[in-house]
mmCIF file of C-alpha atoms and ligand atoms in Angstrom:
data_model
loop_
_atom_site.group_PDB
_atom_site.id
_atom_site.type_symbol
_atom_site.label_atom_id
_atom_site.label_comp_id
_atom_site.label_asym_id
_atom_site.label_seq_id
_atom_site.Cartn_x
_atom_site.Cartn_y
_atom_site.Cartn_z
ATOM 1 C CA MET Q 26 20.815 -2.336 -34.025
ATOM 2 C CA ASN Q 27 20.609 -0.481 -31.038
ATOM 3 C CA ASP Q 28 19.551 -3.539 -28.484
ATOM 4 C CA HIS Q 29 19.666 -0.878 -25.450
ATOM 5 C CA LEU Q 30 16.358 -1.252 -23.812
ATOM 6 C CA LYS Q 31 15.908 1.851 -21.282
ATOM 7 C CA ILE Q 32 13.220 0.833 -18.839
ATOM 8 C CA THR Q 33 11.403 3.183 -16.327
ATOM 9 C CA ASN Q 34 9.817 1.234 -13.308
ATOM 10 C CA ILE Q 35 7.488 2.766 -11.084
ATOM 11 C CA VAL Q 36 6.321 1.937 -7.309
ATOM 12 C CA GLY Q 37 4.479 4.021 -4.800
ATOM 13 C CA ALA Q 38 2.600 1.968 -2.479
ATOM 14 C CA ARG Q 39 2.870 -1.290 -0.543
ATOM 15 C CA PRO Q 40 1.129 -3.548 -2.888
ATOM 16 C CA ASN Q 41 3.670 -2.728 -5.636
ATOM 17 C CA LEU Q 42 6.396 -3.805 -3.830
ATOM 18 C CA PRO Q 43 6.208 -7.977 -4.302
ATOM 19 C CA LYS Q 44 5.283 -6.999 -8.208
ATOM 20 C CA ILE Q 45 8.405 -5.210 -8.947
ATOM 21 C CA ALA Q 46 10.800 -6.909 -7.048
ATOM 22 C CA PRO Q 47 10.947 -10.051 -9.929
ATOM 23 C CA LEU Q 48 10.659 -7.414 -12.435
ATOM 24 C CA MET Q 49 13.778 -5.799 -11.075
ATOM 25 C CA HIS Q 50 15.832 -8.869 -10.847
ATOM 26 C CA GLU Q 51 14.386 -10.088 -14.127
ATOM 27 C CA MET Q 52 15.924 -6.690 -16.072
ATOM 28 C CA LYS Q 53 19.059 -7.090 -14.344
ATOM 29 C CA ARG Q 54 19.822 -9.938 -15.833
ATOM 30 C CA HIS Q 55 19.325 -8.680 -19.433
ATOM 31 C CA PRO Q 56 22.865 -7.372 -20.680
ATOM 32 C CA GLU Q 57 20.741 -5.310 -23.290
ATOM 33 C CA VAL Q 58 18.291 -3.695 -20.172
ATOM 34 C CA GLU Q 59 18.812 -0.675 -18.265
ATOM 35 C CA PRO Q 60 16.694 -0.335 -15.175
ATOM 36 C CA LEU Q 61 15.532 2.672 -13.380
ATOM 37 C CA LEU Q 62 12.998 2.716 -10.468
ATOM 38 C CA ILE Q 63 11.409 5.943 -9.599
ATOM 39 C CA HIS Q 64 9.567 5.851 -5.878
ATOM 40 C CA THR Q 65 6.460 8.535 -5.647
ATOM 41 C CA GLY Q 66 6.325 8.282 -1.980
ATOM 42 C CA GLN Q 67 3.159 7.384 -2.037
ATOM 43 C CA HIS Q 68 3.747 4.964 0.940
ATOM 44 C CA TYR Q 69 6.442 6.393 3.270
ATOM 45 C CA ASP Q 70 6.500 4.880 6.615
ATOM 46 C CA ASP Q 71 9.337 1.736 7.053
ATOM 47 C CA LYS Q 72 6.665 -0.837 8.077
ATOM 48 C CA LEU Q 73 4.675 0.023 4.351
ATOM 49 C CA SER Q 74 7.588 0.522 2.288
ATOM 50 C CA ASP Q 75 11.548 0.781 3.313
ATOM 51 C CA ILE Q 76 11.256 -3.176 4.928
ATOM 52 C CA PHE Q 77 10.322 -4.768 1.847
ATOM 53 C CA PHE Q 78 12.866 -2.952 0.190
ATOM 54 C CA ARG Q 79 15.179 -4.701 2.492
ATOM 55 C CA GLN Q 80 13.693 -8.077 2.295
ATOM 56 C CA MET Q 81 12.978 -8.378 -1.930
ATOM 57 C CA GLY Q 82 16.376 -6.613 -2.524
ATOM 58 C CA ILE Q 83 14.565 -4.138 -4.494
ATOM 59 C CA PRO Q 84 17.249 -1.708 -5.500
ATOM 60 C CA ILE Q 85 17.094 1.446 -4.003
ATOM 61 C CA PRO Q 86 15.205 4.123 -5.886
ATOM 62 C CA ASP Q 87 17.011 6.232 -8.176
ATOM 63 C CA VAL Q 88 14.340 9.438 -7.624
ATOM 64 C CA ASN Q 89 12.135 9.223 -4.538
ATOM 65 C CA LEU Q 90 9.376 11.757 -5.587
ATOM 66 C CA GLU Q 91 8.642 12.000 -1.712
ATOM 67 C CA VAL Q 92 4.771 12.891 -1.969
ATOM 68 C CA GLY Q 93 3.554 11.291 1.117
ATOM 69 C CA SER Q 94 -0.635 11.352 2.290
ATOM 70 C CA GLY Q 95 -3.472 13.558 0.563
ATOM 71 C CA SER Q 96 -6.451 13.458 -0.937
ATOM 72 C CA HIS Q 97 -6.831 11.584 -4.377
ATOM 73 C CA ALA Q 98 -6.512 14.616 -6.384
ATOM 74 C CA VAL Q 99 -3.903 16.086 -4.504
ATOM 75 C CA GLN Q 100 -1.942 13.008 -4.301
ATOM 76 C CA THR Q 101 -2.427 12.124 -8.235
ATOM 77 C CA ALA Q 102 -1.573 16.129 -9.025
ATOM 78 C CA GLU Q 103 1.446 16.002 -6.719
ATOM 79 C CA ILE Q 104 2.967 13.070 -8.683
ATOM 80 C CA LEU Q 105 2.284 14.457 -12.059
ATOM 81 C CA LYS Q 106 3.792 17.294 -11.409
ATOM 82 C CA LEU Q 107 6.883 15.910 -10.199
ATOM 83 C CA VAL Q 108 7.627 13.183 -11.696
ATOM 84 C CA GLU Q 109 7.443 15.268 -15.562
ATOM 85 C CA PRO Q 110 11.035 16.631 -14.942
ATOM 86 C CA VAL Q 111 12.385 12.964 -14.365
ATOM 87 C CA LEU Q 112 11.145 11.177 -16.819
ATOM 88 C CA ILE Q 113 12.368 14.086 -18.843
ATOM 89 C CA ASP Q 114 15.768 13.451 -17.517
ATOM 90 C CA GLN Q 115 15.712 9.878 -17.901
ATOM 91 C CA GLN Q 116 14.290 9.239 -21.487
ATOM 92 C CA PRO Q 117 13.204 6.046 -21.195
ATOM 93 C CA ASP Q 118 12.612 3.956 -24.070
ATOM 94 C CA VAL Q 119 9.330 2.570 -21.917
ATOM 95 C CA VAL Q 120 7.562 3.416 -18.508
ATOM 96 C CA LEU Q 121 6.778 0.202 -16.147
ATOM 97 C CA VAL Q 122 3.685 0.628 -13.813
ATOM 98 C CA VAL Q 123 2.349 -1.638 -11.802
ATOM 99 C CA GLY Q 124 -0.901 -2.870 -10.130
ATOM 100 C CA ASP Q 125 -3.921 0.177 -9.167
ATOM 101 C CA VAL Q 126 -2.850 2.529 -7.012
ATOM 102 C CA ASN Q 127 -3.085 6.587 -7.882
ATOM 103 C CA SER Q 128 0.641 6.133 -8.750
ATOM 104 C CA THR Q 129 0.531 4.088 -11.239
ATOM 105 C CA ILE Q 130 -2.317 6.317 -13.125
ATOM 106 C CA ALA Q 131 -0.191 9.432 -12.342
ATOM 107 C CA VAL Q 132 2.525 8.443 -13.832
ATOM 108 C CA SER Q 133 1.336 6.867 -16.688
ATOM 109 C CA LEU Q 134 -0.826 9.975 -17.552
ATOM 110 C CA ALA Q 135 2.538 12.150 -17.226
ATOM 111 C CA ALA Q 136 4.337 9.507 -19.770
ATOM 112 C CA VAL Q 137 1.819 9.588 -22.005
ATOM 113 C CA LYS Q 138 1.642 13.316 -22.196
ATOM 114 C CA LEU Q 139 5.270 13.163 -22.598
ATOM 115 C CA GLY Q 140 5.012 10.894 -25.841
ATOM 116 C CA MET Q 141 6.522 8.178 -23.994
ATOM 117 C CA ARG Q 142 5.515 4.639 -24.051
ATOM 118 C CA VAL Q 143 3.904 2.819 -21.101
ATOM 119 C CA ALA Q 144 3.916 -0.892 -19.820
ATOM 120 C CA HIS Q 145 1.418 -2.052 -17.498
ATOM 121 C CA VAL Q 146 1.659 -5.237 -15.671
ATOM 122 C CA GLU Q 147 -1.500 -6.472 -13.793
ATOM 123 C CA ALA Q 148 -3.637 -4.839 -17.099
ATOM 124 C CA GLY Q 149 -7.642 -5.985 -17.666
ATOM 125 C CA LEU Q 150 -8.744 -6.562 -13.848
ATOM 126 C CA ARG Q 151 -12.086 -5.426 -13.528
ATOM 127 C CA SER Q 152 -14.568 -4.893 -10.137
ATOM 128 C CA PHE Q 153 -17.261 -3.094 -12.383
ATOM 129 C CA ASP Q 154 -17.345 -1.037 -9.303
ATOM 130 C CA ARG Q 155 -16.417 2.611 -10.114
ATOM 131 C CA SER Q 156 -17.248 3.693 -6.984
ATOM 132 C CA MET Q 157 -13.366 2.241 -6.454
ATOM 133 C CA PRO Q 158 -10.648 4.701 -6.658
ATOM 134 C CA GLU Q 159 -8.717 1.360 -7.553
ATOM 135 C CA GLU Q 160 -11.174 0.524 -10.154
ATOM 136 C CA ILE Q 161 -11.079 4.161 -11.914
ATOM 137 C CA ASN Q 162 -7.101 3.889 -12.152
ATOM 138 C CA ARG Q 163 -7.249 0.777 -13.508
ATOM 139 C CA ILE Q 164 -9.036 1.868 -16.328
ATOM 140 C CA LEU Q 165 -7.429 4.600 -17.222
ATOM 141 C CA THR Q 166 -3.962 3.052 -16.903
ATOM 142 C CA ASP Q 167 -5.529 0.472 -19.418
ATOM 143 C CA ALA Q 168 -6.379 3.108 -21.831
ATOM 144 C CA LEU Q 169 -3.166 5.133 -22.199
ATOM 145 C CA ALA Q 170 -0.614 1.971 -21.796
ATOM 146 C CA GLU Q 171 0.825 0.471 -24.863
ATOM 147 C CA TYR Q 172 2.168 -2.691 -23.624
ATOM 148 C CA LEU Q 173 -0.768 -4.631 -21.424
ATOM 149 C CA PHE Q 174 0.941 -8.061 -19.482
ATOM 150 C CA VAL Q 175 -2.362 -9.702 -18.175
ATOM 151 C CA SER Q 176 -2.392 -12.198 -15.170
ATOM 152 C CA GLU Q 177 -5.534 -14.002 -16.133
ATOM 153 C CA GLU Q 178 -7.579 -14.533 -18.819
ATOM 154 C CA ASP Q 179 -10.625 -13.115 -18.329
ATOM 155 C CA ALA Q 180 -8.815 -10.013 -17.764
ATOM 156 C CA VAL Q 181 -7.723 -10.075 -22.116
ATOM 157 C CA GLU Q 182 -11.021 -9.955 -22.879
ATOM 158 C CA ASN Q 183 -12.363 -6.544 -20.477
ATOM 159 C CA LEU Q 184 -9.599 -4.987 -22.341
ATOM 160 C CA LEU Q 185 -10.623 -6.733 -25.575
ATOM 161 C CA ARG Q 186 -14.180 -5.092 -24.626
ATOM 162 C CA GLU Q 187 -12.800 -1.471 -23.826
ATOM 163 C CA GLY Q 188 -11.393 -1.554 -27.492
ATOM 164 C CA ARG Q 189 -8.065 -2.096 -26.791
ATOM 165 C CA PRO Q 190 -5.827 -4.126 -29.381
ATOM 166 C CA ARG Q 191 -5.365 -7.606 -29.546
ATOM 167 C CA GLU Q 192 -1.199 -7.048 -30.649
ATOM 168 C CA SER Q 193 -0.828 -4.836 -27.235
ATOM 169 C CA ILE Q 194 -1.932 -7.481 -24.902
ATOM 170 C CA PHE Q 195 0.412 -10.049 -23.498
ATOM 171 C CA PHE Q 196 -0.646 -12.904 -21.343
ATOM 172 C CA VAL Q 197 1.832 -13.943 -18.523
ATOM 173 C CA GLY Q 198 0.903 -14.744 -15.539
ATOM 174 C CA ASN Q 199 1.170 -13.193 -12.203
ATOM 175 C CA VAL Q 200 4.416 -11.110 -10.949
ATOM 176 C CA MET Q 201 3.102 -11.566 -7.558
ATOM 177 C CA ILE Q 202 2.933 -15.174 -7.382
ATOM 178 C CA ASP Q 203 6.772 -14.904 -9.185
ATOM 179 C CA SER Q 204 7.754 -13.845 -5.431
ATOM 180 C CA LEU Q 205 5.504 -15.852 -3.471
ATOM 181 C CA ARG Q 206 7.528 -18.766 -4.850
ATOM 182 C CA TYR Q 207 10.472 -17.271 -5.023
ATOM 183 C CA PHE Q 208 10.690 -16.246 -1.071
ATOM 184 C CA LEU Q 209 7.747 -18.379 0.404
ATOM 185 C CA PRO Q 210 11.197 -21.022 1.726
ATOM 186 C CA LEU Q 211 12.885 -17.799 3.413
ATOM 187 C CA ALA Q 212 9.315 -16.962 4.770
ATOM 188 C CA GLN Q 213 9.224 -20.516 6.023
ATOM 189 C CA GLN Q 214 12.115 -19.892 8.062
ATOM 190 C CA SER Q 215 10.788 -16.325 10.143
ATOM 191 C CA ARG Q 216 10.212 -16.678 13.678
ATOM 192 C CA ILE Q 217 6.963 -14.679 13.741
ATOM 193 C CA GLY Q 218 4.846 -18.072 15.401
ATOM 194 C CA GLU Q 219 6.874 -17.729 17.922
ATOM 195 C CA GLU Q 220 6.759 -14.489 18.807
ATOM 196 C CA LEU Q 221 2.667 -14.377 18.653
ATOM 197 C CA GLY Q 222 2.676 -17.561 20.611
ATOM 198 C CA LEU Q 223 0.906 -19.607 17.393
ATOM 199 C CA VAL Q 224 3.570 -22.372 17.871
ATOM 200 C CA THR Q 225 4.591 -24.228 20.497
ATOM 201 C CA ASP Q 226 6.824 -27.368 20.835
ATOM 202 C CA SER Q 227 7.758 -26.660 16.657
ATOM 203 C CA SER Q 228 3.291 -27.251 15.792
ATOM 204 C CA TRP Q 229 1.533 -24.360 14.740
ATOM 205 C CA ARG Q 230 -1.995 -23.780 16.045
ATOM 206 C CA ASP Q 231 -5.071 -22.573 14.282
ATOM 207 C CA PHE Q 232 -5.495 -19.407 13.401
ATOM 208 C CA ALA Q 233 -6.886 -16.341 11.484
ATOM 209 C CA VAL Q 234 -5.409 -13.622 9.624
ATOM 210 C CA LEU Q 235 -7.230 -10.540 9.109
ATOM 211 C CA THR Q 236 -6.650 -7.158 6.903
ATOM 212 C CA LEU Q 237 -8.614 -4.354 6.466
ATOM 213 C CA HIS Q 238 -8.585 -1.026 5.091
ATOM 214 C CA ARG Q 239 -10.819 -0.626 1.825
ATOM 215 C CA PRO Q 240 -12.385 2.848 2.254
ATOM 216 C CA SER Q 241 -15.618 1.394 1.929
ATOM 217 C CA ASN Q 242 -14.998 -0.731 4.812
ATOM 218 C CA VAL Q 243 -13.103 1.307 6.914
ATOM 219 C CA ASP Q 244 -14.252 4.836 6.235
ATOM 220 C CA SER Q 245 -17.591 4.674 7.592
ATOM 221 C CA LEU Q 246 -17.262 3.999 11.812
ATOM 222 C CA ASP Q 247 -20.626 2.075 11.709
ATOM 223 C CA LYS Q 248 -19.673 0.119 8.771
ATOM 224 C CA LEU Q 249 -16.247 -0.844 10.493
ATOM 225 C CA ARG Q 250 -17.823 -1.391 13.913
ATOM 226 C CA GLU Q 251 -20.172 -3.823 12.331
ATOM 227 C CA ILE Q 252 -17.409 -5.628 10.517
ATOM 228 C CA MET Q 253 -15.338 -6.078 13.684
ATOM 229 C CA SER Q 254 -18.420 -7.159 15.722
ATOM 230 C CA ALA Q 255 -18.731 -10.112 12.946
ATOM 231 C CA LEU Q 256 -14.370 -10.451 13.865
ATOM 232 C CA ASP Q 257 -15.036 -10.781 17.387
ATOM 233 C CA SER Q 258 -17.384 -13.846 17.035
ATOM 234 C CA ILE Q 259 -14.582 -15.702 15.103
ATOM 235 C CA ALA Q 260 -11.706 -14.251 17.768
ATOM 236 C CA ALA Q 261 -14.077 -16.481 19.802
ATOM 237 C CA GLN Q 262 -13.396 -19.622 17.901
ATOM 238 C CA LEU Q 263 -9.451 -18.891 17.810
ATOM 239 C CA PRO Q 264 -6.919 -16.477 17.698
ATOM 240 C CA VAL Q 265 -7.189 -13.167 14.857
ATOM 241 C CA ILE Q 266 -3.478 -11.808 13.504
ATOM 242 C CA PHE Q 267 -4.609 -8.571 12.495
ATOM 243 C CA PRO Q 268 -2.013 -6.320 11.013
ATOM 244 C CA VAL Q 269 -3.391 -3.289 11.384
ATOM 245 C CA HIS Q 270 -3.318 -0.649 8.198
ATOM 246 C CA PRO Q 271 -2.436 3.221 9.114
ATOM 247 C CA ARG Q 272 -5.837 3.959 7.606
ATOM 248 C CA THR Q 273 -7.738 1.637 9.851
ATOM 249 C CA ALA Q 274 -5.684 1.919 12.768
ATOM 250 C CA GLN Q 275 -6.997 6.018 12.796
ATOM 251 C CA ARG Q 276 -10.600 5.161 12.183
ATOM 252 C CA LEU Q 277 -10.708 2.252 15.154
ATOM 253 C CA LEU Q 278 -8.913 5.384 17.366
ATOM 254 C CA GLN Q 279 -11.516 7.948 16.411
ATOM 255 C CA GLY Q 280 -14.036 5.396 16.776
ATOM 256 C CA GLY Q 281 -13.176 3.771 20.135
ATOM 257 C CA ILE Q 282 -13.874 0.484 19.037
ATOM 258 C CA VAL Q 283 -12.914 -2.353 21.369
ATOM 259 C CA HIS Q 284 -12.427 -5.529 20.262
ATOM 260 C CA HIS Q 285 -12.045 -9.110 21.463
ATOM 261 C CA PRO Q 286 -8.830 -10.339 23.151
ATOM 262 C CA ASP Q 287 -8.274 -12.704 20.584
ATOM 263 C CA LEU Q 288 -8.494 -10.103 17.992
ATOM 264 C CA ARG Q 289 -4.896 -8.776 17.882
ATOM 265 C CA LEU Q 290 -4.280 -5.991 16.551
ATOM 266 C CA ILE Q 291 -0.527 -5.542 15.657
ATOM 267 C CA GLU Q 292 2.096 -3.189 13.376
ATOM 268 C CA PRO Q 293 1.935 -3.838 9.604
ATOM 269 C CA MET Q 294 3.950 -6.590 8.915
ATOM 270 C CA GLY Q 295 6.950 -6.953 6.665
ATOM 271 C CA TYR Q 296 6.295 -9.377 3.506
ATOM 272 C CA LEU Q 297 8.755 -12.387 4.796
ATOM 273 C CA ASP Q 298 6.530 -12.085 8.450
ATOM 274 C CA PHE Q 299 3.408 -11.777 6.494
ATOM 275 C CA LEU Q 300 4.338 -14.689 4.195
ATOM 276 C CA CYS Q 301 4.881 -17.155 7.140
ATOM 277 C CA LEU Q 302 1.922 -16.459 8.587
ATOM 278 C CA LEU Q 303 -0.783 -16.834 5.463
ATOM 279 C CA SER Q 304 0.709 -19.937 4.690
ATOM 280 C CA ARG Q 305 -0.064 -21.823 7.933
ATOM 281 C CA ALA Q 306 -3.094 -19.883 8.489
ATOM 282 C CA ALA Q 307 -6.258 -22.173 8.884
ATOM 283 C CA LEU Q 308 -8.358 -18.951 7.413
ATOM 284 C CA VAL Q 309 -7.682 -15.414 5.581
ATOM 285 C CA LEU Q 310 -9.955 -13.027 6.023
ATOM 286 C CA THR Q 311 -9.306 -9.989 3.616
ATOM 287 C CA ASP Q 312 -10.606 -6.696 1.582
ATOM 288 C CA SER Q 313 -7.056 -6.534 -0.364
ATOM 289 C CA GLY Q 314 -6.734 -7.904 -4.149
ATOM 290 C CA GLY Q 315 -3.430 -9.212 -3.828
ATOM 291 C CA ILE Q 316 -3.989 -11.612 -0.705
ATOM 292 C CA GLN Q 317 -6.759 -12.982 -2.588
ATOM 293 C CA GLU Q 318 -4.417 -14.270 -5.212
ATOM 294 C CA GLU Q 319 -1.968 -15.472 -2.412
ATOM 295 C CA THR Q 320 -4.454 -17.391 -0.791
ATOM 296 C CA THR Q 321 -4.822 -19.150 -3.806
ATOM 297 C CA ALA Q 322 -1.394 -19.836 -4.703
ATOM 298 C CA LEU Q 323 -0.887 -21.700 -1.094
ATOM 299 C CA GLY Q 324 -4.348 -23.095 -1.161
ATOM 300 C CA VAL Q 325 -5.483 -21.284 2.148
ATOM 301 C CA PRO Q 326 -8.889 -20.652 2.521
ATOM 302 C CA CYS Q 327 -10.008 -16.866 1.627
ATOM 303 C CA LEU Q 328 -12.774 -15.009 3.039
ATOM 304 C CA THR Q 329 -12.787 -11.582 0.922
ATOM 305 C CA LEU Q 330 -15.032 -8.934 3.052
ATOM 306 C CA ARG Q 331 -16.228 -7.431 -0.658
ATOM 307 C CA GLU Q 332 -19.249 -7.473 -2.538
ATOM 308 C CA ASN Q 333 -16.896 -8.239 -5.852
ATOM 309 C CA THR Q 334 -13.699 -8.633 -7.251
ATOM 310 C CA GLU Q 335 -11.285 -7.741 -9.811
ATOM 311 C CA ARG Q 336 -9.792 -11.485 -9.050
ATOM 312 C CA PRO Q 337 -12.705 -13.676 -10.509
ATOM 313 C CA ILE Q 338 -9.712 -16.948 -11.153
ATOM 314 C CA THR Q 339 -9.323 -16.724 -7.175
ATOM 315 C CA ILE Q 340 -12.785 -17.958 -6.977
ATOM 316 C CA THR Q 341 -13.223 -20.166 -10.138
ATOM 317 C CA GLN Q 342 -10.122 -22.041 -9.771
ATOM 318 C CA GLY Q 343 -9.027 -20.953 -6.253
ATOM 319 C CA THR Q 344 -9.627 -21.017 -2.375
ATOM 320 C CA ASN Q 345 -11.868 -17.362 -2.375
ATOM 321 C CA VAL Q 346 -15.212 -16.835 -1.073
ATOM 322 C CA LEU Q 347 -16.956 -13.434 -1.659
ATOM 323 C CA VAL Q 348 -18.400 -13.083 1.317
ATOM 324 C CA GLY Q 349 -19.328 -9.149 1.322
ATOM 325 C CA THR Q 350 -19.318 -7.082 4.871
ATOM 326 C CA ASP Q 351 -22.899 -8.360 6.365
ATOM 327 C CA PRO Q 352 -21.467 -9.994 10.035
ATOM 328 C CA GLU Q 353 -23.917 -13.299 10.508
ATOM 329 C CA LYS Q 354 -22.733 -14.135 6.862
ATOM 330 C CA ILE Q 355 -19.360 -13.414 8.008
ATOM 331 C CA VAL Q 356 -19.441 -15.653 11.306
ATOM 332 C CA VAL Q 357 -21.394 -18.515 9.234
ATOM 333 C CA ALA Q 358 -18.848 -18.803 5.933
ATOM 334 C CA ALA Q 359 -15.729 -18.504 8.856
ATOM 335 C CA ARG Q 360 -16.948 -20.998 10.323
ATOM 336 C CA LYS Q 361 -17.801 -22.953 7.697
ATOM 337 C CA SER Q 362 -14.672 -22.779 5.583
ATOM 338 C CA ILE Q 363 -12.480 -23.673 9.291
ATOM 339 C CA ALA Q 364 -14.700 -26.617 9.301
ATOM 340 C CA SER Q 365 -13.998 -27.591 5.855
ATOM 341 C CA ARG Q 366 -10.655 -26.811 4.964
ATOM 342 C CA ALA Q 367 -9.488 -25.892 1.195
ATOM 343 C CA SER Q 368 -8.879 -28.750 -1.315
ATOM 344 C CA THR Q 369 -5.808 -28.641 -2.965
ATOM 345 C CA ARG Q 370 -6.410 -27.375 -6.753
ATOM 346 C CA PRO Q 371 -4.083 -26.808 -9.454
ATOM 347 C CA LEU Q 372 -2.748 -23.574 -9.653
ATOM 348 C CA PRO Q 373 -4.261 -20.822 -11.998
ATOM 349 C CA PRO Q 374 -2.798 -21.040 -15.849
ATOM 350 C CA LEU Q 375 0.698 -19.375 -16.110
ATOM 351 C CA TRP Q 376 0.753 -18.863 -12.273
ATOM 352 C CA ASP Q 377 4.688 -20.156 -12.211
ATOM 353 C CA GLY Q 378 7.125 -18.051 -11.079
ATOM 354 C CA HIS Q 379 8.619 -17.204 -14.471
ATOM 355 C CA ALA Q 380 5.801 -14.277 -15.053
ATOM 356 C CA ALA Q 381 8.775 -11.618 -15.225
ATOM 357 C CA GLU Q 382 10.559 -13.265 -17.418
ATOM 358 C CA ARG Q 383 8.353 -13.416 -19.700
ATOM 359 C CA ILE Q 384 7.395 -9.904 -19.153
ATOM 360 C CA VAL Q 385 10.955 -8.677 -19.937
ATOM 361 C CA ASP Q 386 10.925 -10.905 -22.824
ATOM 362 C CA THR Q 387 8.585 -9.501 -24.219
ATOM 363 C CA LEU Q 388 9.745 -5.682 -23.717
ATOM 364 C CA SER Q 389 12.906 -6.528 -25.395
ATOM 365 C CA ARG Q 390 11.174 -7.629 -28.635
ATOM 366 C CA VAL Q 391 8.666 -5.408 -28.531
ATOM 367 C CA VAL Q 392 9.459 -1.822 -27.249
ATOM 368 C CA PRO Q 393 11.072 0.318 -30.489
ATOM 369 C CA ARG Q 394 14.588 2.079 -29.372
ATOM 370 C CA ASN Q 395 13.561 5.120 -31.368
ATOM 371 C CA LYS Q 396 13.734 8.031 -28.978
ATOM 372 C CA SER Q 397 13.412 10.540 -31.552
ATOM 373 C CA ALA Q 398 10.524 9.508 -32.810
ATOM 374 C CA PHE Q 399 9.075 10.710 -29.802
ATOM 375 C CA ALA Q 400 7.225 14.195 -29.235
ATOM 376 C CA VAL Q 401 8.762 14.820 -26.099
ATOM 377 C CA TYR Q 402 7.166 18.514 -24.620
HETATM 378 C C1 UD1 G 521 -3.430 2.426 -1.106
HETATM 379 C C2 UD1 G 521 -3.963 2.141 -2.563
HETATM 380 C C3 UD1 G 521 -4.859 0.578 -2.161
HETATM 381 C C4 UD1 G 521 -4.184 -0.373 -1.876
HETATM 382 C C5 UD1 G 521 -3.358 0.043 -0.865
HETATM 383 C C6 UD1 G 521 -2.380 -0.469 0.279
HETATM 384 C C7 UD1 G 521 -4.607 3.733 -4.515
HETATM 385 C C8 UD1 G 521 -5.745 4.686 -4.109
HETATM 386 N N1 UD1 G 521 -4.931 3.198 -2.824
HETATM 387 O O1 UD1 G 521 -4.565 2.628 0.137
HETATM 388 O O2 UD1 G 521 -4.916 0.288 -3.528
HETATM 389 O O3 UD1 G 521 -4.323 -1.455 -1.517
HETATM 390 O O4 UD1 G 521 -2.628 1.130 -0.810
HETATM 391 O O5 UD1 G 521 -2.105 -0.237 1.829
HETATM 392 O O6 UD1 G 521 -3.368 4.192 -4.400
HETATM 393 N N2 UD1 G 521 -0.094 6.467 5.764
HETATM 394 C C9 UD1 G 521 0.601 6.257 6.686
HETATM 395 N N3 UD1 G 521 1.979 5.613 6.038
HETATM 396 C C10 UD1 G 521 2.258 5.288 5.081
HETATM 397 C C11 UD1 G 521 1.213 5.788 4.041
HETATM 398 C C12 UD1 G 521 -0.019 5.941 4.450
HETATM 399 O O7 UD1 G 521 0.684 6.565 7.658
HETATM 400 O O8 UD1 G 521 3.479 5.061 4.651
HETATM 401 C C13 UD1 G 521 -1.194 6.314 6.497
HETATM 402 C C14 UD1 G 521 -1.962 8.182 5.808
HETATM 403 O O9 UD1 G 521 -2.092 9.346 6.699
HETATM 404 C C15 UD1 G 521 -3.263 7.788 4.350
HETATM 405 C C16 UD1 G 521 -3.449 6.742 5.262
HETATM 406 O O10 UD1 G 521 -2.418 6.112 6.068
HETATM 407 O O11 UD1 G 521 -3.833 9.084 4.858
HETATM 408 C C17 UD1 G 521 -3.875 6.031 3.968
HETATM 409 O O12 UD1 G 521 -2.917 5.719 2.724
HETATM 410 P P1 UD1 G 521 -3.384 6.324 1.154
HETATM 411 O O13 UD1 G 521 -1.683 5.912 0.732
HETATM 412 O O14 UD1 G 521 -3.826 7.478 1.032
HETATM 413 O O15 UD1 G 521 -4.420 4.954 0.661
HETATM 414 P P2 UD1 G 521 -4.260 3.382 1.384
HETATM 415 O O16 UD1 G 521 -5.427 3.511 1.794
HETATM 416 O O17 UD1 G 521 -2.980 3.587 1.950
#
C-alpha cells in the first residue's frame, strides 16, 4: 500500500501561527508525511506574521497568496479565488486548517468544492454569538470538515448537536498549549522585562498585560473610550503593558483617545517576548480567544473583556473570568483579582504538550490515499 500522505497546511493570521508550528514540526518527524504550507497573507506585517515564523521555526511557506487586508467579503473571496489553483496543483490527500479566521473558512470552502478532505484543528468551539465573525467561520468550517480535532470536551457536544458524526470527532487536546510548553523555557530568557523597566535587580514588579482588538470592543469609539477609562483606573494601581493591534491603533488615533501614562502602549510583540510577559503578569486583561487558554495553562489570572467565550473550560477549570465591558465591573474585577491571585489548578484534560502528535498520528491512520476518487473540477 502507498503510505505517502500529502498534507497542505494553511495559515493566514497571527493566532494561527502558534497552532501550526507544533503540527509542522510533528509532520517532519513522520517519514510518510509530506507537509506543504500555504500562507494566505491575511496578516502580512513583520510583527503579526514573519517574527512568529522566525521564532517558532515554522518553514517558509511553499506559497504566499498575499491577499492582505479588506472587508470580510473581499478578503474571503480573494482567498477562495487564489487558493483554488494552488490546491489543484498540489493535489493533497488532506487540507489542514486551524482556528477561526477568514483564511480558515475560505480555504476549507475552496478545498471541499474540489472534492478534497479538510481537517479542522480547534473544531467545535462556540461562543453562541453570531455577531462575531469568528463564530460564523467556526460553524461553517466545522460543517465542511471531515476530520474535527477538538481541544476541550464541550466542543464534542457542540459538534454532535450540529449533527456532525461521532466518528469524525477526535478529542486530541490543545496544539497552542503544545507551543506554550515547548517555548516557555526559551521565552523566560527574554530581556523584555528589563527593556520595559519591569525588572530591577532580577526581580519583577507587579504589572498587567492587556490585549484588545475585537471589532465589538474597538470599532465603536464610544465603547473604546469607555473601556480605556477602566484601563486608566487599573493603570493608576499598577503598570499595564498594552501591545496594540493595528486595528486598535487605527481607532485610538482616529478618536484622539488619551490614556494614563502607566497604560503603556507598545508595538505588537513577537511570540517569545509576549509569552514571557504573560507568564510573569499579575493579571491579564484580554478580548482574545487564545490568550484565555494561555493564561489558564500558565495559572495567571485573566479577565476577559467580552460577554461570552467559546472556551468555557478556561472558566470552569482555569483562571479566566468573563467580566464584559462595563467599566465599573472591569475595575472591580481587576482589584479583586490583584488582591487574591490565582490558585494552582490541574490543567484541562490533554493540554499536555502532545496534541500535535495525536493529530498527525490520527491523520496518518484515517486519511485514505485515493486521490483518484476525488471529483477534482
Ligand atoms: C483577525 C481575525 C481574528 C484574530 C485577529 C488576530 C478574522 C475574521 N479575524 O482579526 O479572529 O483574533 O486577526 O490578530 O479573520 N493590519 C495590519 N497589518 C497586518 C494585518 C492587518 O496593519 O498584518 C490592519 C489592517 O489595516 C486591517 C486591520 O489591521 O484592516 C485588521 O486586520 P484583519 O486581518 O482584517 O482583522 P483582525 O482584526 O486582525
